């Protein structure tokens, strides 16, 4: 540039040189302006590219998934190569329409545990697109810690009701699970824990084991005393941890087997309400569930001094039976279309009526089929391999 100017000056008059100088300056200004604009455009493109690469699952779909994570704990951005559990593809067929979901991680039965964090992470990624709450039944095989670890790594919006599954004649399983739950609470804190449920169908098993029915009779009182001691012990364990938030202690049982004495000791009750076993039709199932739950659980609980909050712990419809004899309950078949009928009649109505429920269940459980046969292993929305059954998930956001 400088050299060219020298040359121009030497070959023309002063006025001409000034003109050249003006136009040169103009050109220089435009070059500077163009360069600045160019740099700004490049910066903007880079920022937009960065935004989309790091907010991959956080778009306008709003149905769950990555809650806005933009890098790992070291501040580096992480590609969606499966190494970061908080970055995962959303399934457009799923909607957060379920108040809660019943869930047992695959391989969580003693003595052959076999569950894995990898599988639980997969489940929590899927479950987080359906609900913000899961309930566990027991604590064996480290399932409490696995689920809390999976929630931590996926960073999803999820609360878990931990479970302790005691049995009538031996307090060892209760104590073992209490200690596992304690360790999980110490490790993960209370942020994602909505409650600890002590007992699952304990009274049902205790009473039927002795050939009686009445949870408030003499034998019922004996069973209740065992459960109440465990509930009190769990509450003391939780109090001793001085966690950042209060964790309620509850109890879960079959809908007709709640002991008033037990309910008086808990903050919530979870009731299994199964139209299938009441032999309703698929069409009649949802109205039956609402009525049964209200009459047998909600209204009686409201009369107790502590007014425990009542949830439906399990409700659903099986999609097949492993034997022909159980393929129909007298009202309707166990089938995928009938599961759809039940979902369509139950889910959105429960949501708008503020019925808290845990849909039964997330996926088919092969161990249950092997152990019990019939319809027991076939209640999943998903098959055992985590593929969605041929159903349509309703789109009505759960409360
Ligand atoms: C929302 O989900 C649909 C279906 O999966 C997908 O095609 C679309 O790109 C998604 N939009 C955003 C903004 O993520
Ligand atoms: C499971 O339990 C053990 C010991 O009880 C613990 O050290 C481990 O980290 C737990 N959590 C997971 C997610 O495996
Ligand atoms: C439902 O039908 C089965 C088979 O007929 C029967 O054993 C069972 O008692 C019935 N249950 C109810 C609640 O009516």
PDB file of C-alpha atoms in Angstrom, residues 21-245:
ATOM      1  CA  UNK A  21      -5.741   9.386  -0.994  1.00  0.00           C
ATOM      2  CA  UNK A  22      -9.463   9.981  -0.213  1.00  0.00           C
ATOM      3  CA  UNK A  23     -10.628   7.016  -2.212  1.00  0.00           C
ATOM      4  CA  UNK A  24      -7.857   4.884  -0.674  1.00  0.00           C
ATOM      5  CA  UNK A  25      -9.052   5.861   2.794  1.00  0.00           C
ATOM      6  CA  UNK A  26     -12.636   5.097   1.813  1.00  0.00           C
ATOM      7  CA  UNK A  27     -11.540   1.696   0.582  1.00  0.00           C
ATOM      8  CA  UNK A  28      -9.597   1.091   3.793  1.00  0.00           C
ATOM      9  CA  UNK A  29     -12.605   2.012   5.923  1.00  0.00           C
ATOM     10  CA  UNK A  30     -14.783  -0.352   3.934  1.00  0.00           C
ATOM     11  CA  UNK A  31     -12.216  -3.118   4.282  1.00  0.00           C
ATOM     12  CA  UNK A  32     -12.137  -2.573   8.063  1.00  0.00           C
ATOM     13  CA  UNK A  33     -15.947  -2.481   8.256  1.00  0.00           C
ATOM     14  CA  UNK A  34     -16.237  -5.608   6.125  1.00  0.00           C
ATOM     15  CA  UNK A  35     -13.654  -7.399   8.252  1.00  0.00           C
ATOM     16  CA  UNK A  36     -15.415  -6.492  11.485  1.00  0.00           C
ATOM     17  CA  UNK A  37     -18.771  -7.630  10.109  1.00  0.00           C
ATOM     18  CA  UNK A  38     -17.157 -10.847   8.885  1.00  0.00           C
ATOM     19  CA  UNK A  39     -15.670 -11.567  12.283  1.00  0.00           C
ATOM     20  CA  UNK A  40     -18.999 -10.878  13.986  1.00  0.00           C
ATOM     21  CA  UNK A  41     -20.758 -13.281  11.607  1.00  0.00           C
ATOM     22  CA  UNK A  42     -18.152 -15.967  12.295  1.00  0.00           C
ATOM     23  CA  UNK A  43     -18.532 -15.478  16.061  1.00  0.00           C
ATOM     24  CA  UNK A  44     -22.325 -15.690  15.769  1.00  0.00           C
ATOM     25  CA  UNK A  45     -22.123 -18.879  13.689  1.00  0.00           C
ATOM     26  CA  UNK A  46     -19.713 -20.399  16.201  1.00  0.00           C
ATOM     27  CA  UNK A  47     -21.985 -19.489  19.131  1.00  0.00           C
ATOM     28  CA  UNK A  48     -25.063 -20.932  17.407  1.00  0.00           C
ATOM     29  CA  UNK A  49     -23.166 -24.108  16.494  1.00  0.00           C
ATOM     30  CA  UNK A  50     -21.954 -24.437  20.073  1.00  0.00           C
ATOM     31  CA  UNK A  51     -25.463 -23.879  21.396  1.00  0.00           C
ATOM     32  CA  UNK A  52     -26.993 -26.597  19.238  1.00  0.00           C
ATOM     33  CA  UNK A  53     -24.196 -29.065  19.854  1.00  0.00           C
ATOM     34  CA  UNK A  54     -24.543 -28.702  23.613  1.00  0.00           C
ATOM     35  CA  UNK A  55     -28.331 -28.357  23.870  1.00  0.00           C
ATOM     36  CA  UNK A  56     -29.105 -31.240  21.569  1.00  0.00           C
ATOM     37  CA  UNK A  57     -31.959 -32.674  23.620  1.00  0.00           C
ATOM     38  CA  UNK A  58     -33.151 -29.462  25.090  1.00  0.00           C
ATOM     39  CA  UNK A  59     -35.213 -28.148  22.206  1.00  0.00           C
ATOM     40  CA  UNK A  60     -38.769 -26.990  22.041  1.00  0.00           C
ATOM     41  CA  UNK A  61     -40.235 -30.480  22.425  1.00  0.00           C
ATOM     42  CA  UNK A  62     -40.304 -29.983  26.155  1.00  0.00           C
ATOM     43  CA  UNK A  63     -41.139 -33.596  26.894  1.00  0.00           C
ATOM     44  CA  UNK A  64     -38.146 -34.301  29.050  1.00  0.00           C
ATOM     45  CA  UNK A  65     -34.638 -35.421  28.328  1.00  0.00           C
ATOM     46  CA  UNK A  66     -31.548 -33.397  28.857  1.00  0.00           C
ATOM     47  CA  UNK A  67     -32.402 -30.711  31.385  1.00  0.00           C
ATOM     48  CA  UNK A  68     -29.994 -28.196  29.959  1.00  0.00           C
ATOM     49  CA  UNK A  69     -26.629 -29.703  30.590  1.00  0.00           C
ATOM     50  CA  UNK A  70     -23.920 -28.035  28.524  1.00  0.00           C
ATOM     51  CA  UNK A  71     -20.813 -29.831  29.583  1.00  0.00           C
ATOM     52  CA  UNK A  72     -19.358 -32.267  32.059  1.00  0.00           C
ATOM     53  CA  UNK A  73     -18.118 -31.338  35.489  1.00  0.00           C
ATOM     54  CA  UNK A  74     -14.769 -30.195  34.115  1.00  0.00           C
ATOM     55  CA  UNK A  75     -16.503 -27.690  31.884  1.00  0.00           C
ATOM     56  CA  UNK A  76     -15.731 -29.546  28.677  1.00  0.00           C
ATOM     57  CA  UNK A  77     -18.473 -30.093  26.174  1.00  0.00           C
ATOM     58  CA  UNK A  78     -19.327 -33.715  25.690  1.00  0.00           C
ATOM     59  CA  UNK A  79     -20.427 -35.180  22.393  1.00  0.00           C
ATOM     60  CA  UNK A  80     -23.553 -37.286  22.141  1.00  0.00           C
ATOM     61  CA  UNK A  81     -21.597 -40.509  21.827  1.00  0.00           C
ATOM     62  CA  UNK A  82     -23.331 -42.298  24.708  1.00  0.00           C
ATOM     63  CA  UNK A  83     -20.609 -41.443  27.186  1.00  0.00           C
ATOM     64  CA  UNK A  84     -22.730 -38.791  28.908  1.00  0.00           C
ATOM     65  CA  UNK A  85     -25.990 -40.272  30.272  1.00  0.00           C
ATOM     66  CA  UNK A  86     -27.548 -36.807  30.492  1.00  0.00           C
ATOM     67  CA  UNK A  87     -27.491 -36.526  26.697  1.00  0.00           C
ATOM     68  CA  UNK A  88     -29.927 -38.907  25.073  1.00  0.00           C
ATOM     69  CA  UNK A  89     -32.447 -39.043  22.263  1.00  0.00           C
ATOM     70  CA  UNK A  90     -36.059 -38.321  23.122  1.00  0.00           C
ATOM     71  CA  UNK A  91     -38.731 -40.716  21.884  1.00  0.00           C
ATOM     72  CA  UNK A  92     -41.531 -38.675  20.306  1.00  0.00           C
ATOM     73  CA  UNK A  93     -44.046 -41.422  21.187  1.00  0.00           C
ATOM     74  CA  UNK A  94     -43.587 -40.806  24.892  1.00  0.00           C
ATOM     75  CA  UNK A  95     -45.258 -38.113  26.981  1.00  0.00           C
ATOM     76  CA  UNK A  96     -45.012 -37.169  30.621  1.00  0.00           C
ATOM     77  CA  UNK A  97     -48.621 -38.154  31.189  1.00  0.00           C
ATOM     78  CA  UNK A  98     -48.173 -40.549  34.105  1.00  0.00           C
ATOM     79  CA  UNK A  99     -48.314 -39.359  37.693  1.00  0.00           C
ATOM     80  CA  UNK A 100     -45.876 -42.101  38.604  1.00  0.00           C
ATOM     81  CA  UNK A 101     -44.613 -45.480  37.475  1.00  0.00           C
ATOM     82  CA  UNK A 102     -44.030 -48.766  39.277  1.00  0.00           C
ATOM     83  CA  UNK A 103     -40.464 -49.866  38.633  1.00  0.00           C
ATOM     84  CA  UNK A 104     -38.192 -52.688  39.656  1.00  0.00           C
ATOM     85  CA  UNK A 105     -34.766 -52.650  37.994  1.00  0.00           C
ATOM     86  CA  UNK A 106     -34.100 -55.856  36.078  1.00  0.00           C
ATOM     87  CA  UNK A 107     -32.095 -58.301  38.180  1.00  0.00           C
ATOM     88  CA  UNK A 108     -32.975 -56.984  41.639  1.00  0.00           C
ATOM     89  CA  UNK A 109     -34.022 -60.232  43.318  1.00  0.00           C
ATOM     90  CA  UNK A 110     -31.749 -62.083  45.700  1.00  0.00           C
ATOM     91  CA  UNK A 111     -29.810 -64.254  45.462  1.00  0.00           C
ATOM     92  CA  UNK A 112     -28.998 -63.654  41.774  1.00  0.00           C
ATOM     93  CA  UNK A 113     -28.892 -59.871  41.604  1.00  0.00           C
ATOM     94  CA  UNK A 114     -27.420 -59.108  38.194  1.00  0.00           C
ATOM     95  CA  UNK A 115     -28.780 -55.586  37.795  1.00  0.00           C
ATOM     96  CA  UNK A 116     -26.509 -52.950  36.311  1.00  0.00           C
ATOM     97  CA  UNK A 117     -26.119 -49.201  36.418  1.00  0.00           C
ATOM     98  CA  UNK A 118     -26.039 -49.192  32.620  1.00  0.00           C
ATOM     99  CA  UNK A 119     -29.513 -50.745  32.408  1.00  0.00           C
ATOM    100  CA  UNK A 120     -30.923 -48.567  35.167  1.00  0.00           C
ATOM    101  CA  UNK A 121     -29.632 -45.464  33.365  1.00  0.00           C
ATOM    102  CA  UNK A 122     -31.378 -46.681  30.194  1.00  0.00           C
ATOM    103  CA  UNK A 123     -34.589 -47.151  32.184  1.00  0.00           C
ATOM    104  CA  UNK A 124     -34.410 -43.760  33.871  1.00  0.00           C
ATOM    105  CA  UNK A 125     -33.830 -42.077  30.513  1.00  0.00           C
ATOM    106  CA  UNK A 126     -37.029 -43.702  29.226  1.00  0.00           C
ATOM    107  CA  UNK A 127     -39.023 -43.279  32.444  1.00  0.00           C
ATOM    108  CA  UNK A 128     -38.143 -39.591  32.609  1.00  0.00           C
ATOM    109  CA  UNK A 129     -40.048 -39.130  29.346  1.00  0.00           C
ATOM    110  CA  UNK A 130     -43.177 -40.635  30.922  1.00  0.00           C
ATOM    111  CA  UNK A 131     -43.246 -39.396  34.495  1.00  0.00           C
ATOM    112  CA  UNK A 132     -41.446 -37.509  37.244  1.00  0.00           C
ATOM    113  CA  UNK A 133     -41.982 -40.214  39.887  1.00  0.00           C
ATOM    114  CA  UNK A 134     -41.073 -43.847  40.276  1.00  0.00           C
ATOM    115  CA  UNK A 135     -41.704 -46.204  43.153  1.00  0.00           C
ATOM    116  CA  UNK A 136     -39.479 -49.096  44.103  1.00  0.00           C
ATOM    117  CA  UNK A 137     -40.706 -52.128  46.025  1.00  0.00           C
ATOM    118  CA  UNK A 138     -37.588 -53.208  47.859  1.00  0.00           C
ATOM    119  CA  UNK A 139     -33.969 -52.292  48.359  1.00  0.00           C
ATOM    120  CA  UNK A 140     -32.072 -55.520  47.732  1.00  0.00           C
ATOM    121  CA  UNK A 141     -29.310 -55.695  45.134  1.00  0.00           C
ATOM    122  CA  UNK A 142     -28.414 -52.043  45.696  1.00  0.00           C
ATOM    123  CA  UNK A 143     -31.387 -50.872  43.649  1.00  0.00           C
ATOM    124  CA  UNK A 144     -31.933 -47.713  45.739  1.00  0.00           C
ATOM    125  CA  UNK A 145     -28.384 -46.518  45.067  1.00  0.00           C
ATOM    126  CA  UNK A 146     -28.514 -47.591  41.423  1.00  0.00           C
ATOM    127  CA  UNK A 147     -31.661 -45.579  40.768  1.00  0.00           C
ATOM    128  CA  UNK A 148     -30.363 -42.516  42.624  1.00  0.00           C
ATOM    129  CA  UNK A 149     -27.035 -42.762  40.795  1.00  0.00           C
ATOM    130  CA  UNK A 150     -28.881 -43.004  37.475  1.00  0.00           C
ATOM    131  CA  UNK A 151     -30.953 -39.927  38.306  1.00  0.00           C
ATOM    132  CA  UNK A 152     -27.760 -38.101  39.231  1.00  0.00           C
ATOM    133  CA  UNK A 153     -26.005 -39.032  35.990  1.00  0.00           C
ATOM    134  CA  UNK A 154     -28.975 -38.420  33.694  1.00  0.00           C
ATOM    135  CA  UNK A 155     -29.817 -35.175  35.529  1.00  0.00           C
ATOM    136  CA  UNK A 156     -33.516 -35.793  34.880  1.00  0.00           C
ATOM    137  CA  UNK A 157     -36.430 -34.431  36.890  1.00  0.00           C
ATOM    138  CA  UNK A 158     -37.290 -37.532  38.903  1.00  0.00           C
ATOM    139  CA  UNK A 159     -38.403 -38.314  42.450  1.00  0.00           C
ATOM    140  CA  UNK A 160     -38.191 -41.837  43.799  1.00  0.00           C
ATOM    141  CA  UNK A 161     -40.176 -43.543  46.530  1.00  0.00           C
ATOM    142  CA  UNK A 162     -37.672 -46.014  47.947  1.00  0.00           C
ATOM    143  CA  UNK A 163     -39.036 -49.306  49.223  1.00  0.00           C
ATOM    144  CA  UNK A 164     -38.345 -51.786  52.007  1.00  0.00           C
ATOM    145  CA  UNK A 165     -40.017 -55.174  51.497  1.00  0.00           C
ATOM    146  CA  UNK A 166     -40.147 -56.956  54.857  1.00  0.00           C
ATOM    147  CA  UNK A 167     -41.505 -60.495  55.294  1.00  0.00           C
ATOM    148  CA  UNK A 168     -43.592 -61.707  58.239  1.00  0.00           C
ATOM    149  CA  UNK A 169     -41.429 -64.359  59.964  1.00  0.00           C
ATOM    150  CA  UNK A 170     -37.942 -62.951  59.793  1.00  0.00           C
ATOM    151  CA  UNK A 171     -36.797 -59.406  60.519  1.00  0.00           C
ATOM    152  CA  UNK A 172     -33.427 -59.859  58.786  1.00  0.00           C
ATOM    153  CA  UNK A 173     -34.631 -58.791  55.321  1.00  0.00           C
ATOM    154  CA  UNK A 174     -36.134 -55.642  56.825  1.00  0.00           C
ATOM    155  CA  UNK A 175     -32.903 -54.751  58.601  1.00  0.00           C
ATOM    156  CA  UNK A 176     -30.770 -55.525  55.584  1.00  0.00           C
ATOM    157  CA  UNK A 177     -32.857 -53.263  53.365  1.00  0.00           C
ATOM    158  CA  UNK A 178     -33.011 -50.522  55.997  1.00  0.00           C
ATOM    159  CA  UNK A 179     -29.218 -50.414  56.055  1.00  0.00           C
ATOM    160  CA  UNK A 180     -29.004 -50.268  52.255  1.00  0.00           C
ATOM    161  CA  UNK A 181     -31.538 -47.425  52.186  1.00  0.00           C
ATOM    162  CA  UNK A 182     -29.609 -45.621  54.920  1.00  0.00           C
ATOM    163  CA  UNK A 183     -26.385 -45.872  52.942  1.00  0.00           C
ATOM    164  CA  UNK A 184     -28.114 -44.631  49.783  1.00  0.00           C
ATOM    165  CA  UNK A 185     -29.551 -41.631  51.662  1.00  0.00           C
ATOM    166  CA  UNK A 186     -26.115 -40.871  53.109  1.00  0.00           C
ATOM    167  CA  UNK A 187     -24.538 -41.041  49.658  1.00  0.00           C
ATOM    168  CA  UNK A 188     -27.180 -39.259  47.601  1.00  0.00           C
ATOM    169  CA  UNK A 189     -29.071 -37.108  50.095  1.00  0.00           C
ATOM    170  CA  UNK A 190     -32.782 -36.421  50.025  1.00  0.00           C
ATOM    171  CA  UNK A 191     -33.173 -34.252  46.906  1.00  0.00           C
ATOM    172  CA  UNK A 192     -34.613 -36.989  44.716  1.00  0.00           C
ATOM    173  CA  UNK A 193     -36.272 -39.058  47.433  1.00  0.00           C
ATOM    174  CA  UNK A 194     -40.022 -38.517  47.819  1.00  0.00           C
ATOM    175  CA  UNK A 195     -40.585 -41.128  50.492  1.00  0.00           C
ATOM    176  CA  UNK A 196     -39.605 -44.464  51.973  1.00  0.00           C
ATOM    177  CA  UNK A 197     -42.313 -47.111  51.741  1.00  0.00           C
ATOM    178  CA  UNK A 198     -42.052 -49.776  54.438  1.00  0.00           C
ATOM    179  CA  UNK A 199     -44.016 -52.916  53.594  1.00  0.00           C
ATOM    180  CA  UNK A 200     -45.389 -54.232  50.348  1.00  0.00           C
ATOM    181  CA  UNK A 201     -48.494 -56.439  50.644  1.00  0.00           C
ATOM    182  CA  UNK A 202     -47.263 -57.344  54.116  1.00  0.00           C
ATOM    183  CA  UNK A 203     -50.743 -57.532  55.622  1.00  0.00           C
ATOM    184  CA  UNK A 204     -52.101 -59.399  52.618  1.00  0.00           C
ATOM    185  CA  UNK A 205     -49.410 -62.034  53.050  1.00  0.00           C
ATOM    186  CA  UNK A 206     -49.635 -62.112  56.836  1.00  0.00           C
ATOM    187  CA  UNK A 207     -53.403 -62.548  56.892  1.00  0.00           C
ATOM    188  CA  UNK A 208     -53.795 -64.967  53.996  1.00  0.00           C
ATOM    189  CA  UNK A 209     -50.883 -66.961  55.444  1.00  0.00           C
ATOM    190  CA  UNK A 210     -53.065 -67.512  58.505  1.00  0.00           C
ATOM    191  CA  UNK A 211     -56.268 -68.012  56.587  1.00  0.00           C
ATOM    192  CA  UNK A 212     -57.983 -64.803  57.687  1.00  0.00           C
ATOM    193  CA  UNK A 213     -59.127 -61.619  55.954  1.00  0.00           C
ATOM    194  CA  UNK A 214     -59.663 -58.794  58.407  1.00  0.00           C
ATOM    195  CA  UNK A 215     -56.685 -56.435  58.704  1.00  0.00           C
ATOM    196  CA  UNK A 216     -58.232 -54.882  61.815  1.00  0.00           C
ATOM    197  CA  UNK A 217     -59.035 -58.167  63.604  1.00  0.00           C
ATOM    198  CA  UNK A 218     -56.946 -59.857  66.318  1.00  0.00           C
ATOM    199  CA  UNK A 219     -54.525 -61.510  63.891  1.00  0.00           C
ATOM    200  CA  UNK A 220     -54.465 -58.314  61.860  1.00  0.00           C
ATOM    201  CA  UNK A 221     -53.342 -56.438  64.995  1.00  0.00           C
ATOM    202  CA  UNK A 222     -50.446 -58.881  65.419  1.00  0.00           C
ATOM    203  CA  UNK A 223     -49.278 -58.331  61.841  1.00  0.00           C
ATOM    204  CA  UNK A 224     -49.724 -54.589  62.201  1.00  0.00           C
ATOM    205  CA  UNK A 225     -47.518 -54.586  65.308  1.00  0.00           C
ATOM    206  CA  UNK A 226     -44.606 -56.058  63.336  1.00  0.00           C
ATOM    207  CA  UNK A 227     -45.032 -53.517  60.581  1.00  0.00           C
ATOM    208  CA  UNK A 228     -45.442 -50.596  62.974  1.00  0.00           C
ATOM    209  CA  UNK A 229     -42.146 -51.458  64.682  1.00  0.00           C
ATOM    210  CA  UNK A 230     -40.394 -51.446  61.309  1.00  0.00           C
ATOM    211  CA  UNK A 231     -42.032 -48.169  60.305  1.00  0.00           C
ATOM    212  CA  UNK A 232     -40.982 -46.534  63.559  1.00  0.00           C
ATOM    213  CA  UNK A 233     -37.438 -47.883  63.158  1.00  0.00           C
ATOM    214  CA  UNK A 234     -37.189 -46.482  59.616  1.00  0.00           C
ATOM    215  CA  UNK A 235     -38.407 -43.103  60.781  1.00  0.00           C
ATOM    216  CA  UNK A 236     -35.737 -43.036  63.494  1.00  0.00           C
ATOM    217  CA  UNK A 237     -33.093 -44.017  60.965  1.00  0.00           C
ATOM    218  CA  UNK A 238     -34.133 -41.139  58.685  1.00  0.00           C
ATOM    219  CA  UNK A 239     -34.347 -38.637  61.544  1.00  0.00           C
ATOM    220  CA  UNK A 240     -30.844 -39.644  62.587  1.00  0.00           C
ATOM    221  CA  UNK A 241     -29.457 -38.638  59.195  1.00  0.00           C
ATOM    222  CA  UNK A 242     -30.591 -35.020  59.571  1.00  0.00           C
ATOM    223  CA  UNK A 243     -31.222 -34.686  55.848  1.00  0.00           C
ATOM    224  CA  UNK A 244     -31.869 -31.412  54.069  1.00  0.00           C
ATOM    225  CA  UNK A 245     -35.567 -32.142  53.701  1.00  0.00           C
TER     226      UNK A 245
END
